[in-house]
Amino acid sequence: MTILGMWTDYEEKLAGRPVRMISDNAYLIILLDLLPLNLLSAVVFFSCSWKYQRFLNVLYILKKVDRNLQQDVPDQKAKIKVLFICIFIVLLIVSNSVSAYTSPLREGNIKSLCYTPTLIMYFAQAALFLHFTQVAQSVAARFRTINASIKEELVKNGHEQLVKRLPPRVSASQSTRDLSSTCKVKSLMDSYWLLCEAVQQANIFYGDQLIATFLSSLIHVTITLYYFFFFIINGFTMFAIVDGAWIIVHVAHLVLLTRPSTIMTELADETASVICKLMNMDLDPLLVELLEEALLLLRKHNARFSGLGFFPIHNSTLTGMAGAMTTYVVVLIQFHALKD
């Protein structure tokens, strides 16, 4: 459908009625605009097909963590998000098609809709977004539960140790409670290591898909910013509004895709700080030894989502992307100015 759309536009260009190939630079711009969608769709499809077992491993680990925690951690409801995003994408595609069809340059020309079928591939990007954010939120919720449980157990043990020093003798029941606290914290740390393993499995499953979607978003934001500038200086108000909406969508997609991963990383890193703060309390010696060993192991575990290890899925990554987008847009605008 992409090739058919570009061929239709090329024929209209030769006939003097260009759809989007309105200049020589537009050839490259359109190619860069459409190819990432094809690449992303192919990567999502083949990656999910070949690495589906990795995703099943993530689900199995999350269920095992829930059994260790002896509670069902509530996950974020996805059905409403799926419905909302699907409706939103349909509205954007329809508005884009209507503005193209009613354009003064090609009003009533059915060939102005030649790129509409290609835009349906945005559903592949939306599917990855929903898929990944749901997993990241699920892992983050379990890290939050583990941190809260560790803090509660350490505070309780410190209080019990303080009470134990008040009477002249130690009761057998008190020693049993101390042992229970140590076993509970050990179980919580085992769940923590399982979640780290789930993140590693998820990185294998999502790594190439995340690279493809970040590359696609980088290119699309750059292209839409360039066209937004072009529409503004040429007085195409309706086109500028639609293009501005696409810019907001692409930027929001990156921010909302990165945010759950950032929260998960912060919660995973918070475990070490929680242990360090509460280790200074008067705790059971066996529990202190367990916590010291856990702190040493925490340095070797990296609970972070990344694009095949090339870059972290974190808010800091967006800053570098913003700088790159600004540079590319300025270069494209300069080419446009030199051409004129």
Coordinates of C-alpha atoms in Angstrom, one line a residue:
M1 CA 0.0 0.0 0.0
T2 CA 2.9 2.3 0.7
I3 CA 4.4 1.7 -2.8
L4 CA 1.0 2.2 -4.4
G5 CA 0.4 5.5 -2.6
M6 CA 3.9 6.8 -3.6
W7 CA 3.3 5.7 -7.2
T8 CA -0.1 7.5 -7.3
D9 CA 1.5 10.6 -5.9
Y10 CA 4.3 10.4 -8.4
E11 CA 1.9 10.2 -11.3
E12 CA 0.0 13.3 -9.9
K13 CA 3.4 15.1 -9.6
L14 CA 4.1 14.4 -13.3
A15 CA 0.5 15.6 -14.2
G16 CA 1.1 18.9 -12.2
R17 CA -1.2 17.9 -9.3
P18 CA 1.1 16.7 -6.6
V19 CA -0.5 15.2 -3.5
R20 CA 2.5 15.6 -1.2
M21 CA 5.5 15.6 -3.6
I22 CA 5.3 19.4 -3.9
S23 CA 9.1 19.9 -4.1
D24 CA 12.3 18.0 -4.8
N25 CA 13.0 17.8 -1.1
A26 CA 9.5 16.2 -0.6
Y27 CA 10.6 13.0 -2.3
L28 CA 13.1 12.3 0.5
I29 CA 10.8 13.6 3.2
I30 CA 7.9 11.3 2.1
L31 CA 10.3 8.3 1.9
L32 CA 11.6 9.0 5.4
D33 CA 8.0 9.5 6.6
L34 CA 6.6 6.2 5.4
L35 CA 9.5 3.7 5.5
P36 CA 9.8 3.8 9.4
L37 CA 6.1 2.8 9.6
N38 CA 6.8 -0.2 7.4
L39 CA 9.9 -1.1 9.3
L40 CA 8.1 -0.8 12.7
S41 CA 5.2 -3.0 11.6
A42 CA 7.6 -5.7 10.2
V43 CA 9.7 -5.6 13.4
V44 CA 6.7 -5.8 15.7
F45 CA 5.2 -8.7 13.7
F46 CA 8.3 -10.9 13.4
S47 CA 9.6 -10.1 16.8
C48 CA 6.4 -11.1 18.5
S49 CA 6.2 -14.2 16.4
W50 CA 9.8 -15.4 17.0
K51 CA 10.2 -14.3 20.7
Y52 CA 6.7 -15.1 22.0
Q53 CA 8.1 -17.6 24.5
R54 CA 10.0 -14.8 26.2
F55 CA 6.8 -13.0 26.8
L56 CA 5.3 -16.1 28.3
N57 CA 8.3 -16.4 30.6
V58 CA 7.6 -12.8 31.8
L59 CA 4.0 -13.7 32.6
Y60 CA 5.1 -16.9 34.4
I61 CA 7.6 -15.0 36.5
L62 CA 5.0 -12.4 37.5
K63 CA 2.6 -15.1 38.6
K64 CA 5.4 -16.7 40.6
V65 CA 6.1 -13.4 42.3
D66 CA 2.4 -13.0 43.2
R67 CA 2.5 -16.4 44.8
N68 CA 5.6 -15.4 46.8
L69 CA 3.9 -12.2 47.9
Q70 CA 0.8 -14.2 48.8
Q71 CA -1.4 -11.5 47.2
D72 CA -2.8 -10.5 43.9
V73 CA -1.1 -7.2 42.8
P74 CA -3.7 -5.2 40.9
D75 CA -2.8 -4.5 37.3
Q76 CA -3.8 -1.4 35.4
K77 CA -6.9 -2.0 33.3
A78 CA -6.0 -2.0 29.6
K79 CA -9.4 -2.3 27.9
I80 CA -10.3 1.4 28.4
K81 CA -6.9 2.4 27.1
V82 CA -7.2 0.2 24.1
L83 CA -10.6 1.6 23.2
F84 CA -9.5 5.2 23.7
I85 CA -6.3 4.9 21.7
C86 CA -8.0 3.1 18.8
I87 CA -10.7 5.8 18.6
F88 CA -8.1 8.5 18.8
I89 CA -6.0 7.0 15.9
V90 CA -9.1 6.6 13.8
L91 CA -10.0 10.3 14.4
L92 CA -6.5 11.4 13.5
I93 CA -6.5 9.4 10.3
V94 CA -10.0 10.6 9.3
S95 CA -9.1 14.2 10.0
N96 CA -5.9 13.9 8.0
S97 CA -7.8 12.4 5.1
V98 CA -10.5 15.0 5.2
S99 CA -8.0 17.9 5.2
A100 CA -6.2 16.3 2.3
Y101 CA -9.4 15.7 0.3
T102 CA -10.6 19.3 0.9
S103 CA -7.3 21.0 0.2
P104 CA -7.5 23.9 -2.2
L105 CA -4.7 22.4 -4.2
R106 CA -6.5 19.1 -4.9
E107 CA -10.1 19.6 -3.7
G108 CA -12.4 16.7 -4.5
N109 CA -9.5 14.6 -5.9
I110 CA -9.9 11.0 -4.6
K111 CA -6.2 10.4 -5.2
S112 CA -5.4 12.7 -2.4
L113 CA -6.3 9.8 -0.1
C114 CA -3.6 7.6 -1.5
Y115 CA -1.6 7.7 1.8
T116 CA -4.6 6.9 4.0
P117 CA -4.2 3.1 3.9
T118 CA -0.6 3.5 4.9
L119 CA -1.5 5.4 8.1
I120 CA -3.3 2.3 9.4
M121 CA 0.1 1.0 10.3
Y122 CA 0.0 3.4 13.2
F123 CA -2.0 0.6 14.9
A124 CA 1.1 -1.5 15.1
Q125 CA 2.8 1.3 17.0
A126 CA -0.2 1.7 19.3
A127 CA -0.2 -2.1 19.9
L128 CA 3.4 -2.0 21.0
F129 CA 2.7 1.0 23.2
L130 CA -0.2 -0.7 25.0
H131 CA 1.7 -4.0 25.3
F132 CA 5.0 -2.5 26.7
T133 CA 3.4 0.0 29.1
Q134 CA 1.1 -2.7 30.5
V135 CA 4.1 -4.9 31.3
A136 CA 6.2 -2.0 32.7
Q137 CA 3.3 -0.9 35.0
S138 CA 2.8 -4.5 36.2
V139 CA 6.5 -4.9 37.1
A140 CA 6.5 -1.5 38.7
A141 CA 3.4 -2.3 40.8
R142 CA 5.2 -5.4 42.2
F143 CA 8.4 -3.5 43.0
R144 CA 6.3 -1.0 44.9
T145 CA 4.6 -3.8 46.9
I146 CA 8.0 -5.4 47.7
N147 CA 9.5 -2.1 48.9
A148 CA 6.5 -1.4 51.1
S149 CA 6.6 -5.0 52.5
I150 CA 10.3 -4.8 53.2
K151 CA 9.9 -1.5 55.0
E152 CA 7.0 -2.7 57.0
E153 CA 8.9 -5.9 58.0
L154 CA 12.1 -4.1 59.0
V155 CA 10.2 -1.5 61.1
K156 CA 8.3 -4.3 62.8
N157 CA 11.4 -6.3 63.5
G158 CA 13.2 -3.2 64.9
H159 CA 10.2 -2.6 67.2
E160 CA 10.2 -6.2 68.4
Q161 CA 14.0 -6.0 69.1
L162 CA 13.4 -2.9 71.2
V163 CA 10.6 -4.6 73.2
K164 CA 12.7 -7.7 73.6
R165 CA 15.4 -5.8 75.5
L166 CA 12.9 -4.5 78.1
P167 CA 12.1 -7.7 80.0
P168 CA 14.9 -9.7 81.7
R169 CA 14.5 -12.8 79.5
V170 CA 13.7 -13.6 75.9
S171 CA 10.7 -15.7 75.2
A172 CA 10.6 -18.5 72.7
S173 CA 7.8 -16.9 70.9
Q174 CA 9.9 -13.7 70.4
S175 CA 12.7 -15.7 68.8
T176 CA 10.2 -17.4 66.5
R177 CA 9.0 -14.0 65.4
D178 CA 12.6 -12.9 64.7
L179 CA 13.1 -15.9 62.5
S180 CA 9.8 -15.3 60.8
S181 CA 10.9 -11.7 59.9
T182 CA 14.2 -13.0 58.4
C183 CA 12.3 -15.6 56.3
K184 CA 9.8 -13.0 55.2
V185 CA 12.5 -10.5 54.1
K186 CA 14.4 -13.4 52.3
S187 CA 11.2 -14.3 50.4
L188 CA 10.7 -10.6 49.5
M189 CA 14.2 -10.4 48.1
D190 CA 13.7 -13.6 46.2
S191 CA 10.7 -12.0 44.6
Y192 CA 12.9 -9.0 43.8
W193 CA 15.4 -11.1 41.9
L194 CA 12.6 -12.8 40.0
L195 CA 11.3 -9.3 38.9
C196 CA 14.8 -8.5 37.7
E197 CA 14.8 -11.7 35.7
A198 CA 11.4 -10.7 34.3
V199 CA 12.8 -7.4 33.2
Q200 CA 15.7 -9.1 31.4
Q201 CA 13.3 -11.5 29.6
A202 CA 11.2 -8.5 28.6
N203 CA 14.3 -6.7 27.3
I204 CA 15.0 -9.6 25.0
F205 CA 11.3 -9.6 23.8
Y206 CA 10.9 -5.8 23.4
G207 CA 14.5 -4.7 22.6
D208 CA 14.3 -4.5 18.8
Q209 CA 10.7 -3.3 18.9
L210 CA 11.7 -0.4 21.2
I211 CA 14.5 0.6 18.9
A212 CA 12.2 0.6 15.9
T213 CA 9.5 2.6 17.6
F214 CA 12.0 5.2 19.0
L215 CA 13.6 5.5 15.5
S216 CA 10.1 5.9 13.9
S217 CA 9.0 8.5 16.4
L218 CA 12.3 10.4 16.0
I219 CA 11.8 10.6 12.2
H220 CA 8.1 11.3 12.4
V221 CA 8.4 14.2 14.9
T222 CA 11.2 15.7 12.7
I223 CA 9.1 15.4 9.5
T224 CA 5.9 16.7 11.1
L225 CA 7.8 19.7 12.5
Y226 CA 9.3 20.4 9.1
Y227 CA 5.9 20.3 7.4
F228 CA 4.4 22.4 10.2
F229 CA 6.9 25.1 9.4
F230 CA 6.2 24.8 5.7
F231 CA 2.4 25.1 6.2
I232 CA 2.8 28.1 8.5
I233 CA 4.9 30.1 6.1
N234 CA 2.6 29.3 3.2
G235 CA -0.6 30.1 5.1
F236 CA -2.2 26.6 5.1
T237 CA -4.0 27.0 8.4
M238 CA -6.0 23.8 8.3
F239 CA -2.9 21.7 7.4
A240 CA -0.9 23.4 10.1
I241 CA -3.6 22.5 12.7
V242 CA -3.7 18.8 11.6
D243 CA 0.1 18.6 11.5
G244 CA 0.2 20.2 15.0
A245 CA -2.1 17.5 16.3
W246 CA 0.2 14.8 14.9
I247 CA 3.2 16.5 16.6
I248 CA 1.4 16.4 19.9
V249 CA 0.5 12.8 19.4
H250 CA 4.1 11.7 18.5
V251 CA 5.5 13.6 21.5
A252 CA 2.9 12.3 23.9
H253 CA 3.5 8.8 22.6
L254 CA 7.2 9.0 23.5
V255 CA 6.6 10.6 26.9
L256 CA 3.8 8.1 27.9
L257 CA 5.9 5.1 26.5
T258 CA 8.9 6.1 28.6
R259 CA 7.1 7.1 31.8
P260 CA 6.2 3.6 33.1
S261 CA 9.7 2.4 32.5
T262 CA 11.2 5.3 34.4
I263 CA 8.8 4.7 37.3
M264 CA 9.8 1.0 37.4
T265 CA 13.5 1.9 37.4
E266 CA 13.1 4.3 40.2
L267 CA 11.1 1.8 42.3
A268 CA 13.8 -0.9 41.7
D269 CA 16.5 1.5 42.7
E270 CA 14.5 2.6 45.8
T271 CA 14.9 -0.9 47.4
A272 CA 18.6 -0.3 48.1
S273 CA 17.9 3.1 49.8
V274 CA 15.1 1.6 51.9
I275 CA 17.4 -1.1 53.2
C276 CA 20.2 1.3 53.9
K277 CA 18.0 3.7 55.9
L278 CA 16.5 0.9 58.0
M279 CA 19.6 -1.2 58.6
N280 CA 20.7 1.3 61.2
M281 CA 17.8 0.2 63.4
D282 CA 18.4 -2.4 66.1
L283 CA 17.5 -5.5 64.0
D284 CA 18.0 -9.2 64.5
P285 CA 21.7 -10.2 63.6
L286 CA 20.5 -12.8 61.1
L287 CA 18.3 -10.2 59.4
V288 CA 21.2 -7.7 59.2
E289 CA 23.4 -10.3 57.6
L290 CA 20.7 -11.1 55.1
L291 CA 20.3 -7.4 54.3
E292 CA 24.1 -6.8 53.8
E293 CA 24.2 -9.7 51.4
A294 CA 21.2 -8.3 49.5
L295 CA 22.9 -4.9 49.2
L296 CA 25.9 -6.5 47.6
L297 CA 23.7 -8.4 45.1
L298 CA 21.7 -5.3 44.3
R299 CA 24.8 -3.7 42.7
K300 CA 24.9 -6.5 40.1
H301 CA 21.3 -6.5 39.2
N302 CA 20.1 -4.0 36.6
A303 CA 16.3 -3.7 36.5
R304 CA 16.1 -1.4 33.5
F305 CA 14.3 -1.5 30.2
S306 CA 16.5 -0.7 27.2
G307 CA 16.6 -0.8 23.5
L308 CA 18.9 -3.9 23.1
G309 CA 21.3 -2.2 25.6
F310 CA 21.9 0.8 23.3
F311 CA 19.9 3.3 25.3
P312 CA 17.7 3.1 28.4
I313 CA 14.0 3.6 28.2
H314 CA 14.1 6.5 30.6
N315 CA 13.1 10.2 30.7
S316 CA 16.7 11.2 30.2
T317 CA 16.7 9.6 26.8
L318 CA 14.0 12.0 25.6
T319 CA 16.3 15.0 26.3
G320 CA 18.9 13.7 23.8
M321 CA 16.2 13.0 21.3
A322 CA 14.8 16.5 21.6
G323 CA 18.2 17.9 20.8
A324 CA 18.6 15.6 17.8
M325 CA 15.1 16.5 16.5
T326 CA 15.8 20.2 16.7
T327 CA 19.1 19.9 14.8
Y328 CA 17.5 17.9 12.0
V329 CA 14.5 20.3 11.7
V330 CA 16.9 23.3 11.4
V331 CA 18.9 21.5 8.7
L332 CA 15.7 20.7 6.7
I333 CA 14.5 24.3 7.0
Q334 CA 17.9 25.5 5.8
F335 CA 17.7 23.2 2.8
H336 CA 14.2 24.5 2.1
A337 CA 15.4 28.1 2.3
L338 CA 18.3 27.5 0.0
K339 CA 16.0 25.8 -2.5
D340 CA 13.8 28.8 -2.6

